[in-house]
Coordinates of C-alpha atoms in Angstrom, one line a residue:
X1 CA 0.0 0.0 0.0
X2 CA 1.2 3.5 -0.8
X3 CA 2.6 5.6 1.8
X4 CA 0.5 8.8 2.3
X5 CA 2.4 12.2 1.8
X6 CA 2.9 15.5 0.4
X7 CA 5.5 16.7 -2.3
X8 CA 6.4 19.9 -3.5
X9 CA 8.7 20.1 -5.6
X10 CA 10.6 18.5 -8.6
X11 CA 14.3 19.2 -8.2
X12 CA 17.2 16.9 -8.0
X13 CA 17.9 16.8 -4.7
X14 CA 15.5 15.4 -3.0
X15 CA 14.4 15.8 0.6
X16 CA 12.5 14.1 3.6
X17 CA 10.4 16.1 5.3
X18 CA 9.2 14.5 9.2
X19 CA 6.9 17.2 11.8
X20 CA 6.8 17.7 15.4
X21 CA 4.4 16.0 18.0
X22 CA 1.6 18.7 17.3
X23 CA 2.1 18.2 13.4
X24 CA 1.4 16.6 10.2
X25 CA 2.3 16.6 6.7
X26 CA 0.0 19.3 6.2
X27 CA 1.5 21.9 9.3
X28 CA 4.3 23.8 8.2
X29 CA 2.5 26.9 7.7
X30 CA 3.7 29.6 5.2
X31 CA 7.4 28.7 4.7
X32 CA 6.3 26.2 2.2
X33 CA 5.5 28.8 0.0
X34 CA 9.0 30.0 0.0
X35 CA 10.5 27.0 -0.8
X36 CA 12.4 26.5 -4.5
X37 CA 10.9 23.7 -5.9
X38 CA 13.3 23.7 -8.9
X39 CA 16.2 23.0 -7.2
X40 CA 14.3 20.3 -4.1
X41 CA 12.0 18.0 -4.1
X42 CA 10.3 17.6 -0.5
X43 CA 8.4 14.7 0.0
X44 CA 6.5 15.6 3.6
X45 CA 5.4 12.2 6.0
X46 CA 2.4 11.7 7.8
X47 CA 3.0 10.0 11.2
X48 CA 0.7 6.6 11.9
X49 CA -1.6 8.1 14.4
X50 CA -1.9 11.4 12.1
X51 CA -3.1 13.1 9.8
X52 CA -4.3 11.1 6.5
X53 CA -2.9 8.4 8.1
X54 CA -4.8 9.3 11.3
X55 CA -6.7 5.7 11.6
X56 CA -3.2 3.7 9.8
X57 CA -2.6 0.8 12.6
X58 CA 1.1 0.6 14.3
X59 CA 3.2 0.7 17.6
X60 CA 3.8 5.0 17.6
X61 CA 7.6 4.9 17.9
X62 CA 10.5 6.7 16.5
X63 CA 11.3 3.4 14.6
X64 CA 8.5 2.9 12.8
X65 CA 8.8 6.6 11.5
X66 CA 12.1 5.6 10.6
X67 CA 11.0 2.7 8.6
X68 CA 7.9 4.5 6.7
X69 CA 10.4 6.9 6.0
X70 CA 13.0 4.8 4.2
X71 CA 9.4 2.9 2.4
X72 CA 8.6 6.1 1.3
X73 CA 12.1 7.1 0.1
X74 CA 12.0 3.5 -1.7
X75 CA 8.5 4.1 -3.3
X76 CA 9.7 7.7 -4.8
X77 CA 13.0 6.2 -6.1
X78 CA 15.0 7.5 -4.0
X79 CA 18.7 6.5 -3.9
X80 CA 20.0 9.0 -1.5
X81 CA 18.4 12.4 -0.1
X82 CA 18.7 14.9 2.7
X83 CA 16.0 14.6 5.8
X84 CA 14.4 18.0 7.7
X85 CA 13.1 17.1 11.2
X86 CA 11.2 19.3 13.1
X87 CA 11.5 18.8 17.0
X88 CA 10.3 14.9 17.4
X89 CA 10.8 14.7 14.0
X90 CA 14.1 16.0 14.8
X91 CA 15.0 12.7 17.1
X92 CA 13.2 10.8 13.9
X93 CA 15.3 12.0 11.4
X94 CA 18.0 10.9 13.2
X95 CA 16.6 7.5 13.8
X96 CA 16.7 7.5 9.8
X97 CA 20.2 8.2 9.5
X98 CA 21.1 5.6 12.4
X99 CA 19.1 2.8 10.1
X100 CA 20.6 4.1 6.2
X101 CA 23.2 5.7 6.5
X102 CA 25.1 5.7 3.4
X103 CA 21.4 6.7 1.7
X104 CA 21.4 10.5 3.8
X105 CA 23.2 13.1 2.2
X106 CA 22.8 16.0 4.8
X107 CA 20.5 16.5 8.2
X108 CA 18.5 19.4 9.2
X109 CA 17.1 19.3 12.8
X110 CA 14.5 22.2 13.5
X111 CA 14.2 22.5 17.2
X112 CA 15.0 19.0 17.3
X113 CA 15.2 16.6 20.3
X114 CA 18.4 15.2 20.3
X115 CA 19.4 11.0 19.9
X116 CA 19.6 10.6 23.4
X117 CA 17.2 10.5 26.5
X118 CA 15.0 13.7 26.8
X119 CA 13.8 13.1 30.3
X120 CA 10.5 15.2 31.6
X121 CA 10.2 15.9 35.4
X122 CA 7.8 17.2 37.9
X123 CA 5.5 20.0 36.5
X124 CA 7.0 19.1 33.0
X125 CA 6.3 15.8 33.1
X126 CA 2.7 16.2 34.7
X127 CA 2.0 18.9 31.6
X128 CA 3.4 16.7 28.8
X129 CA 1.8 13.8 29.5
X130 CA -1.2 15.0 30.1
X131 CA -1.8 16.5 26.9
X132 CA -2.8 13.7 25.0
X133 CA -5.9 14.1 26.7
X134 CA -5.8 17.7 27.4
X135 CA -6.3 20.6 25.3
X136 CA -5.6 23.2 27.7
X137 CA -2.0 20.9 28.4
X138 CA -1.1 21.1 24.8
X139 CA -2.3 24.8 24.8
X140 CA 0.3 25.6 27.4
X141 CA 3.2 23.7 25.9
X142 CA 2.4 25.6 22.7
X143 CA 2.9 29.1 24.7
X144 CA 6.1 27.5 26.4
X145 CA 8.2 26.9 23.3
X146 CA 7.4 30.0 21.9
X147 CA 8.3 32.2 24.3
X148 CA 4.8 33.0 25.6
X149 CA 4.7 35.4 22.8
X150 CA 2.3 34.2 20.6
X151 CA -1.5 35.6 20.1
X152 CA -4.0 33.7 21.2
X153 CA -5.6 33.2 18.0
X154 CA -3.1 32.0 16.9
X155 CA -2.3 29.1 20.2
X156 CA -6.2 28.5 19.7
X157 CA -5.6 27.7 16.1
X158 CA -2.8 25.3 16.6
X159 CA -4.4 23.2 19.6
X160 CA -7.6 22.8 17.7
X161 CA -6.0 21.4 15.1
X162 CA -3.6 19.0 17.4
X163 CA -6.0 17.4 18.6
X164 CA -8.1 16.8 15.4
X165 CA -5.6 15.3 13.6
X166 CA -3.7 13.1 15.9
X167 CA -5.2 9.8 17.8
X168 CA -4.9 10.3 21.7
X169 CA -3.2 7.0 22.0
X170 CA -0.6 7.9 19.4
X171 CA -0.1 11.1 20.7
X172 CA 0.4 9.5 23.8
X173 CA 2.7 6.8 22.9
X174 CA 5.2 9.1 20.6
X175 CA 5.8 11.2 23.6
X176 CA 6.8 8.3 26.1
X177 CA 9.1 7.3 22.7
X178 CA 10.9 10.2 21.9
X179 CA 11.7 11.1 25.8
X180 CA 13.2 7.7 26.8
X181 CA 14.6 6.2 23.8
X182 CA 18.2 6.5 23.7
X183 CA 20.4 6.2 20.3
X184 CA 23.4 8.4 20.5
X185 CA 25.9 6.0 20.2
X186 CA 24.8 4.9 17.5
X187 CA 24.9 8.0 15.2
X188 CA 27.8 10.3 17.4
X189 CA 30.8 11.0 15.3
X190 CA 28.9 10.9 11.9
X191 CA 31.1 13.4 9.8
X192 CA 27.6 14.2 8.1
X193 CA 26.9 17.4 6.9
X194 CA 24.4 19.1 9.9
X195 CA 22.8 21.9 10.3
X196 CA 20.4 22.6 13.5
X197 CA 18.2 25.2 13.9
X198 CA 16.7 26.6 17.4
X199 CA 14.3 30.1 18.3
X200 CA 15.9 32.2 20.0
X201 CA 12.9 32.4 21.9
X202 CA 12.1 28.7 22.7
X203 CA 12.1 27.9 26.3
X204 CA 12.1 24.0 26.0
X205 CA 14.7 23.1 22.9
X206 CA 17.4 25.8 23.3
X207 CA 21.0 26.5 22.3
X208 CA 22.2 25.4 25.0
X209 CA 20.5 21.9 25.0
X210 CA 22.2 21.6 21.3
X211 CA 25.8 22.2 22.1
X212 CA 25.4 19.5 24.8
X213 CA 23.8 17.3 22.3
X214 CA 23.7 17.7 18.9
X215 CA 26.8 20.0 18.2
X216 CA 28.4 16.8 20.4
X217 CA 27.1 14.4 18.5
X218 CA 27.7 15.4 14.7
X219 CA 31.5 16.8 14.9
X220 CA 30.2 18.9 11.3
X221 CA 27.4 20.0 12.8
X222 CA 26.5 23.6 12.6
X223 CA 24.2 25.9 14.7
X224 CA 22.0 29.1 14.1
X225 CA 20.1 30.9 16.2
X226 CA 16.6 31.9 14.5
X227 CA 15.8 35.4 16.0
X228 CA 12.6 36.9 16.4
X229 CA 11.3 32.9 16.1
X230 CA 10.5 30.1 19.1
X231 CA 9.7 26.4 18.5
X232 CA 7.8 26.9 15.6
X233 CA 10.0 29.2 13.1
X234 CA 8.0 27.7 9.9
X235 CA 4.9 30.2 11.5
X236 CA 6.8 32.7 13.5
X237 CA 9.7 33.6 10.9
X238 CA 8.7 31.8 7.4
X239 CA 10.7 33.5 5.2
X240 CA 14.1 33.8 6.9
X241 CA 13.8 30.2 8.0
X242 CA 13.5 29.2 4.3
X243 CA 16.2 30.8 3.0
X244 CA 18.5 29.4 5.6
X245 CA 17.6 25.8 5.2
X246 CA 18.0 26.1 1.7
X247 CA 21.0 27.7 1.8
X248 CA 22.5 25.1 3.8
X249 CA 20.9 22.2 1.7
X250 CA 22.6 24.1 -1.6
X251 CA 25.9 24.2 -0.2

């Protein structure tokens, strides 16, 4: 059966696109429209548990991302291409690269959660895990890792549509994967070409968090600070986010 997904795009290089927790194949707001789809073609995942693949059967791990990935990389034609993770999808992408790879020519991770253990505590862990059942929970993260900056329109908009296109149980069961699962050792010192992005204004993934994991992790791995942007720079900063991931996927 074919894997559901977007595309945009038609270029040469070709690129794997995987979202956050909240997200789907469909939530990356207006920085797809500033993307050069002569050069790229992005082919964009939905999650089991998610969006057009909301009902689609499975276990909700990082793994099985991994593996729909790679089956969707195999159904395009794909030989080789570059994967863009955003935050869970950050910890993902890297799962793909631990599985393939000789098939991953660069990684992008967009407020990413790193290969290791993310462990939640106390209040976090309380708020986290209750959002799979809570609006109001997943509300609150949302005005967290951006900075509590954010309209409320626009934190409205974004929790309504979390939990209408995501499965409680699979929301649920991603979040227990991503925090514990632990799989540094098996991608640090990959000479890979990396680029990680972070807000300048996100209170959750920071800079900080990166150069104690990521920037250790990927010896060619390269960090910018997104100003003016929190977790979610593909709403809060579409254009300048653009540029800069395709600036570092061109060179």
């Amino acid at each position: 059966m074919a894997i559901s997904h977007r595309t945009i795009g038609t270029g040469a290089h070709k690129v794997l696109v995987l979202h956050d927790w909240f997200g789907t194949s469909a939530a990356w707001g207006p920085f797809l429209d500033h993307l050069d789809p002569e050069t790229f073609g992005y082919a964009f995942l939905d999650y089991r548990g998610y969006g057009d693949r909301r009902e689609a059967a499975g276990g909700f791990t990082l793994a099985e991302i991994a593996t729909d990935g790679l089956a969707l990389a195999d159904e395009l034609g794909w030989g080789t291409f570059s994967v863009v993770g955003h935050s869970m999808g950050g910890k993902a992408a890297q799962r793909v690269l631990a599985e393939a790879p000789g098939r991953v020519r660069k990684l992008v991770g967009v407020a990413p959660v790193p290969a290791s253990a993310y462990p939640l505590e106390g209040d976090a862990y309380d708020l986290f895990h209750g959002a799979a059942h809570s609006p109001a929970n997943r509300r609150a993260i949302l005005d967290l890792v951006t900075g509590h900056r954010a309209c409320g329109r626009w934190l409205d908009a974004m929790t309504a549509r979390s939990v209408s296109v995501s499965r409680p149980e699979a929301f649920a069961a991603y979040l227990t994967d991503w925090t514990t699962q632990d799989f540094a050792a098996k991608v640090a010192g990959s000479t890979l070409p990396v680029k990680v992005f972070v807000g300048e204004h996100d209170l959750a993934l920071t800079a900080e968090a990166m150069r104690g994991t990521w920037l250790a992790h990927y010896p060619q791995a390269e960090l910018e600070i997104l100003a003016n942007s929190g977790h979610y720079p593909m709403y809060e900063v579409p254009v300048a986010f653009a540029t800069a991931l395709e600036a570092f996927l061109r060179a």
